[in-house]
Amino acid sequence: MAKNAPPRRLDDAALSDFLAGHTFGALATVKRDGRPHLSTVVYTWDPETREIRISTTEDRLKVKQLRNNPTASLYVSSADHWSFAVVEGKAELSEVTRTPGDAAGLAYLAAQRQKPDDEAEFLETIAAERRLYITLKTDKLYGTALDIA
């Protein structure tokens, strides 16, 4: 068996680039019995604020768990699984949008990277779905890359 280099620790800049270059991750929340609960999520990374933002709906288990315990982690893997990043921190939940055009819905709309073609329809949809954002504020960021020859 060939000997490969050990995993290479990623510095903050490399970790930030890695997170910005991906959109899927596994969000770990804490169940009442203390065991982790994992959910596959789509996320965005803000390198300036060092925050992860995740869109979800009010009825999801992760929302209930984060209301009980805001401790969370996001694990993001490269496509080949040789590199990864982990964001650990406390999650904050936005208000739930309940009525088209309410303050929560307008804040949700403002946070969109791409503005919808029909804002009124978008606001109706997110209110019907009872959407909110999870914002994971980074306390700790780490990861490694394994360079396979």
PDB file of C-alpha atoms in Angstrom:
ATOM      1  CA  MET A   1       0.000   0.000   0.000  1.00  0.00           C
ATOM      2  CA  ALA A   2       1.345   3.442  -0.946  1.00  0.00           C
ATOM      3  CA  LYS A   3       1.953   5.900   1.852  1.00  0.00           C
ATOM      4  CA  ASN A   4       0.111   9.170   1.372  1.00  0.00           C
ATOM      5  CA  ALA A   5       0.614  12.434   3.181  1.00  0.00           C
ATOM      6  CA  PRO A   6      -1.393  12.876   6.399  1.00  0.00           C
ATOM      7  CA  PRO A   7      -4.479  15.105   6.373  1.00  0.00           C
ATOM      8  CA  ARG A   8      -3.660  18.779   5.916  1.00  0.00           C
ATOM      9  CA  ARG A   9      -5.317  21.163   8.357  1.00  0.00           C
ATOM     10  CA  LEU A  10      -7.212  23.939   6.553  1.00  0.00           C
ATOM     11  CA  ASP A  11      -6.623  27.513   7.707  1.00  0.00           C
ATOM     12  CA  ASP A  12      -9.451  30.043   8.113  1.00  0.00           C
ATOM     13  CA  ALA A  13      -9.156  31.382   4.557  1.00  0.00           C
ATOM     14  CA  ALA A  14      -9.219  27.881   3.049  1.00  0.00           C
ATOM     15  CA  LEU A  15     -12.152  26.894   5.263  1.00  0.00           C
ATOM     16  CA  SER A  16     -14.091  29.996   4.257  1.00  0.00           C
ATOM     17  CA  ASP A  17     -13.430  29.311   0.563  1.00  0.00           C
ATOM     18  CA  PHE A  18     -14.435  25.671   1.043  1.00  0.00           C
ATOM     19  CA  LEU A  19     -17.740  26.611   2.698  1.00  0.00           C
ATOM     20  CA  ALA A  20     -18.463  29.242   0.043  1.00  0.00           C
ATOM     21  CA  GLY A  21     -17.840  26.672  -2.684  1.00  0.00           C
ATOM     22  CA  HIS A  22     -20.454  24.212  -1.437  1.00  0.00           C
ATOM     23  CA  THR A  23     -24.192  24.352  -0.786  1.00  0.00           C
ATOM     24  CA  PHE A  24     -25.076  21.040   0.904  1.00  0.00           C
ATOM     25  CA  GLY A  25     -24.185  19.963   4.410  1.00  0.00           C
ATOM     26  CA  ALA A  26     -25.363  17.907   7.365  1.00  0.00           C
ATOM     27  CA  LEU A  27     -26.767  19.976  10.227  1.00  0.00           C
ATOM     28  CA  ALA A  28     -26.357  18.355  13.639  1.00  0.00           C
ATOM     29  CA  THR A  29     -28.778  19.395  16.367  1.00  0.00           C
ATOM     30  CA  VAL A  30     -29.261  17.931  19.842  1.00  0.00           C
ATOM     31  CA  LYS A  31     -32.255  15.728  20.635  1.00  0.00           C
ATOM     32  CA  ARG A  32     -33.884  15.795  24.087  1.00  0.00           C
ATOM     33  CA  ASP A  33     -32.038  12.602  25.043  1.00  0.00           C
ATOM     34  CA  GLY A  34     -28.709  14.241  24.163  1.00  0.00           C
ATOM     35  CA  ARG A  35     -28.070  12.265  20.993  1.00  0.00           C
ATOM     36  CA  PRO A  36     -27.333  14.101  17.749  1.00  0.00           C
ATOM     37  CA  HIS A  37     -29.938  14.501  15.027  1.00  0.00           C
ATOM     38  CA  LEU A  38     -28.612  14.992  11.485  1.00  0.00           C
ATOM     39  CA  SER A  39     -30.425  16.719   8.625  1.00  0.00           C
ATOM     40  CA  THR A  40     -29.197  17.285   5.100  1.00  0.00           C
ATOM     41  CA  VAL A  41     -29.579  21.002   4.374  1.00  0.00           C
ATOM     42  CA  VAL A  42     -28.883  23.583   1.705  1.00  0.00           C
ATOM     43  CA  TYR A  43     -26.968  26.518   3.174  1.00  0.00           C
ATOM     44  CA  THR A  44     -25.219  29.771   2.355  1.00  0.00           C
ATOM     45  CA  TRP A  45     -21.996  30.952   4.000  1.00  0.00           C
ATOM     46  CA  ASP A  46     -21.335  34.614   4.757  1.00  0.00           C
ATOM     47  CA  PRO A  47     -17.558  35.003   5.100  1.00  0.00           C
ATOM     48  CA  GLU A  48     -17.825  38.524   6.536  1.00  0.00           C
ATOM     49  CA  THR A  49     -20.106  37.613   9.439  1.00  0.00           C
ATOM     50  CA  ARG A  50     -18.904  33.984   9.575  1.00  0.00           C
ATOM     51  CA  GLU A  51     -22.497  32.790   9.631  1.00  0.00           C
ATOM     52  CA  ILE A  52     -24.293  29.892   7.993  1.00  0.00           C
ATOM     53  CA  ARG A  53     -27.840  30.564   6.855  1.00  0.00           C
ATOM     54  CA  ILE A  54     -30.360  27.765   6.281  1.00  0.00           C
ATOM     55  CA  SER A  55     -33.923  28.117   5.027  1.00  0.00           C
ATOM     56  CA  THR A  56     -36.460  25.785   6.611  1.00  0.00           C
ATOM     57  CA  THR A  57     -40.078  25.542   7.705  1.00  0.00           C
ATOM     58  CA  GLU A  58     -41.558  25.907  11.167  1.00  0.00           C
ATOM     59  CA  ASP A  59     -42.736  22.284  11.365  1.00  0.00           C
ATOM     60  CA  ARG A  60     -39.280  20.712  10.958  1.00  0.00           C
ATOM     61  CA  LEU A  61     -37.782  18.723  13.820  1.00  0.00           C
ATOM     62  CA  LYS A  62     -34.537  20.704  13.636  1.00  0.00           C
ATOM     63  CA  VAL A  63     -36.470  23.895  14.461  1.00  0.00           C
ATOM     64  CA  LYS A  64     -38.052  22.310  17.539  1.00  0.00           C
ATOM     65  CA  GLN A  65     -34.676  20.977  18.675  1.00  0.00           C
ATOM     66  CA  LEU A  66     -32.940  24.329  18.158  1.00  0.00           C
ATOM     67  CA  ARG A  67     -35.641  26.057  20.194  1.00  0.00           C
ATOM     68  CA  ASN A  68     -34.855  23.639  23.033  1.00  0.00           C
ATOM     69  CA  ASN A  69     -31.062  23.783  22.593  1.00  0.00           C
ATOM     70  CA  PRO A  70     -29.437  26.172  20.091  1.00  0.00           C
ATOM     71  CA  THR A  71     -26.152  24.235  19.995  1.00  0.00           C
ATOM     72  CA  ALA A  72     -25.506  23.007  16.450  1.00  0.00           C
ATOM     73  CA  SER A  73     -22.820  21.974  13.985  1.00  0.00           C
ATOM     74  CA  LEU A  74     -22.719  21.876  10.209  1.00  0.00           C
ATOM     75  CA  TYR A  75     -20.547  19.270   8.474  1.00  0.00           C
ATOM     76  CA  VAL A  76     -19.670  19.889   4.821  1.00  0.00           C
ATOM     77  CA  SER A  77     -17.795  17.343   2.712  1.00  0.00           C
ATOM     78  CA  SER A  78     -16.089  17.646  -0.645  1.00  0.00           C
ATOM     79  CA  ALA A  79     -17.544  15.615  -3.516  1.00  0.00           C
ATOM     80  CA  ASP A  80     -14.740  13.055  -3.161  1.00  0.00           C
ATOM     81  CA  HIS A  81     -15.035  13.094   0.664  1.00  0.00           C
ATOM     82  CA  TRP A  82     -11.289  13.685   1.120  1.00  0.00           C
ATOM     83  CA  SER A  83     -11.854  17.209   2.481  1.00  0.00           C
ATOM     84  CA  PHE A  84     -14.320  18.583   4.991  1.00  0.00           C
ATOM     85  CA  ALA A  85     -15.214  21.600   7.093  1.00  0.00           C
ATOM     86  CA  VAL A  86     -17.198  21.843  10.327  1.00  0.00           C
ATOM     87  CA  VAL A  87     -18.896  24.940  11.709  1.00  0.00           C
ATOM     88  CA  GLU A  88     -19.828  24.770  15.398  1.00  0.00           C
ATOM     89  CA  GLY A  89     -21.881  27.392  17.174  1.00  0.00           C
ATOM     90  CA  LYS A  90     -25.215  28.588  18.444  1.00  0.00           C
ATOM     91  CA  ALA A  91     -28.186  28.851  16.118  1.00  0.00           C
ATOM     92  CA  GLU A  92     -30.651  31.698  16.041  1.00  0.00           C
ATOM     93  CA  LEU A  93     -34.104  31.336  14.506  1.00  0.00           C
ATOM     94  CA  SER A  94     -35.711  34.163  12.580  1.00  0.00           C
ATOM     95  CA  GLU A  95     -39.367  34.998  12.956  1.00  0.00           C
ATOM     96  CA  VAL A  96     -41.699  32.756  10.963  1.00  0.00           C
ATOM     97  CA  THR A  97     -43.440  34.403   8.027  1.00  0.00           C
ATOM     98  CA  ARG A  98     -47.177  33.799   8.436  1.00  0.00           C
ATOM     99  CA  THR A  99     -48.865  36.422   6.267  1.00  0.00           C
ATOM    100  CA  PRO A 100     -47.740  37.458   2.775  1.00  0.00           C
ATOM    101  CA  GLY A 101     -45.739  40.664   3.104  1.00  0.00           C
ATOM    102  CA  ASP A 102     -45.313  40.546   6.890  1.00  0.00           C
ATOM    103  CA  ALA A 103     -42.044  41.807   8.403  1.00  0.00           C
ATOM    104  CA  ALA A 104     -40.581  38.296   8.609  1.00  0.00           C
ATOM    105  CA  GLY A 105     -41.425  37.622   4.965  1.00  0.00           C
ATOM    106  CA  LEU A 106     -39.921  40.914   3.812  1.00  0.00           C
ATOM    107  CA  ALA A 107     -36.739  40.155   5.766  1.00  0.00           C
ATOM    108  CA  TYR A 108     -36.679  36.686   4.172  1.00  0.00           C
ATOM    109  CA  LEU A 109     -37.111  38.269   0.722  1.00  0.00           C
ATOM    110  CA  ALA A 110     -34.301  40.761   1.389  1.00  0.00           C
ATOM    111  CA  ALA A 111     -31.951  37.893   2.286  1.00  0.00           C
ATOM    112  CA  GLN A 112     -32.382  36.183  -1.092  1.00  0.00           C
ATOM    113  CA  ARG A 113     -29.278  36.261  -3.264  1.00  0.00           C
ATOM    114  CA  GLN A 114     -31.423  36.078  -6.379  1.00  0.00           C
ATOM    115  CA  LYS A 115     -34.591  38.106  -6.293  1.00  0.00           C
ATOM    116  CA  PRO A 116     -37.697  36.201  -7.416  1.00  0.00           C
ATOM    117  CA  ASP A 117     -39.399  37.213 -10.657  1.00  0.00           C
ATOM    118  CA  ASP A 118     -42.732  37.615  -8.882  1.00  0.00           C
ATOM    119  CA  GLU A 119     -42.221  38.980  -5.363  1.00  0.00           C
ATOM    120  CA  ALA A 120     -45.910  38.801  -4.428  1.00  0.00           C
ATOM    121  CA  GLU A 121     -46.086  35.116  -5.387  1.00  0.00           C
ATOM    122  CA  PHE A 122     -42.834  34.462  -3.502  1.00  0.00           C
ATOM    123  CA  LEU A 123     -44.192  36.126  -0.342  1.00  0.00           C
ATOM    124  CA  GLU A 124     -47.420  34.111  -0.602  1.00  0.00           C
ATOM    125  CA  THR A 125     -45.483  30.857  -1.005  1.00  0.00           C
ATOM    126  CA  ILE A 126     -43.121  31.386   1.927  1.00  0.00           C
ATOM    127  CA  ALA A 127     -46.012  32.456   4.185  1.00  0.00           C
ATOM    128  CA  ALA A 128     -47.999  29.337   3.214  1.00  0.00           C
ATOM    129  CA  GLU A 129     -44.907  27.208   3.939  1.00  0.00           C
ATOM    130  CA  ARG A 130     -44.236  29.108   7.217  1.00  0.00           C
ATOM    131  CA  ARG A 131     -40.607  29.678   6.293  1.00  0.00           C
ATOM    132  CA  LEU A 132     -37.855  30.953   8.550  1.00  0.00           C
ATOM    133  CA  TYR A 133     -34.076  31.116   8.613  1.00  0.00           C
ATOM    134  CA  ILE A 134     -31.673  29.309  10.874  1.00  0.00           C
ATOM    135  CA  THR A 135     -28.529  31.381  11.359  1.00  0.00           C
ATOM    136  CA  LEU A 136     -25.600  29.413  12.749  1.00  0.00           C
ATOM    137  CA  LYS A 137     -23.099  31.806  14.335  1.00  0.00           C
ATOM    138  CA  THR A 138     -19.587  30.395  14.193  1.00  0.00           C
ATOM    139  CA  ASP A 139     -17.869  29.684  17.512  1.00  0.00           C
ATOM    140  CA  LYS A 140     -15.424  27.179  16.042  1.00  0.00           C
ATOM    141  CA  LEU A 141     -14.412  26.380  12.474  1.00  0.00           C
ATOM    142  CA  TYR A 142     -12.161  23.491  11.489  1.00  0.00           C
ATOM    143  CA  GLY A 143     -11.483  20.976   8.764  1.00  0.00           C
ATOM    144  CA  THR A 144      -8.868  19.052   6.841  1.00  0.00           C
ATOM    145  CA  ALA A 145      -7.957  17.999   3.324  1.00  0.00           C
ATOM    146  CA  LEU A 146      -6.384  14.714   2.361  1.00  0.00           C
ATOM    147  CA  ASP A 147      -4.196  15.058  -0.706  1.00  0.00           C
ATOM    148  CA  ILE A 148      -4.282  11.698  -2.461  1.00  0.00           C
ATOM    149  CA  ALA A 149      -1.599  11.185  -5.092  1.00  0.00           C
TER     150      ALA A 149
END
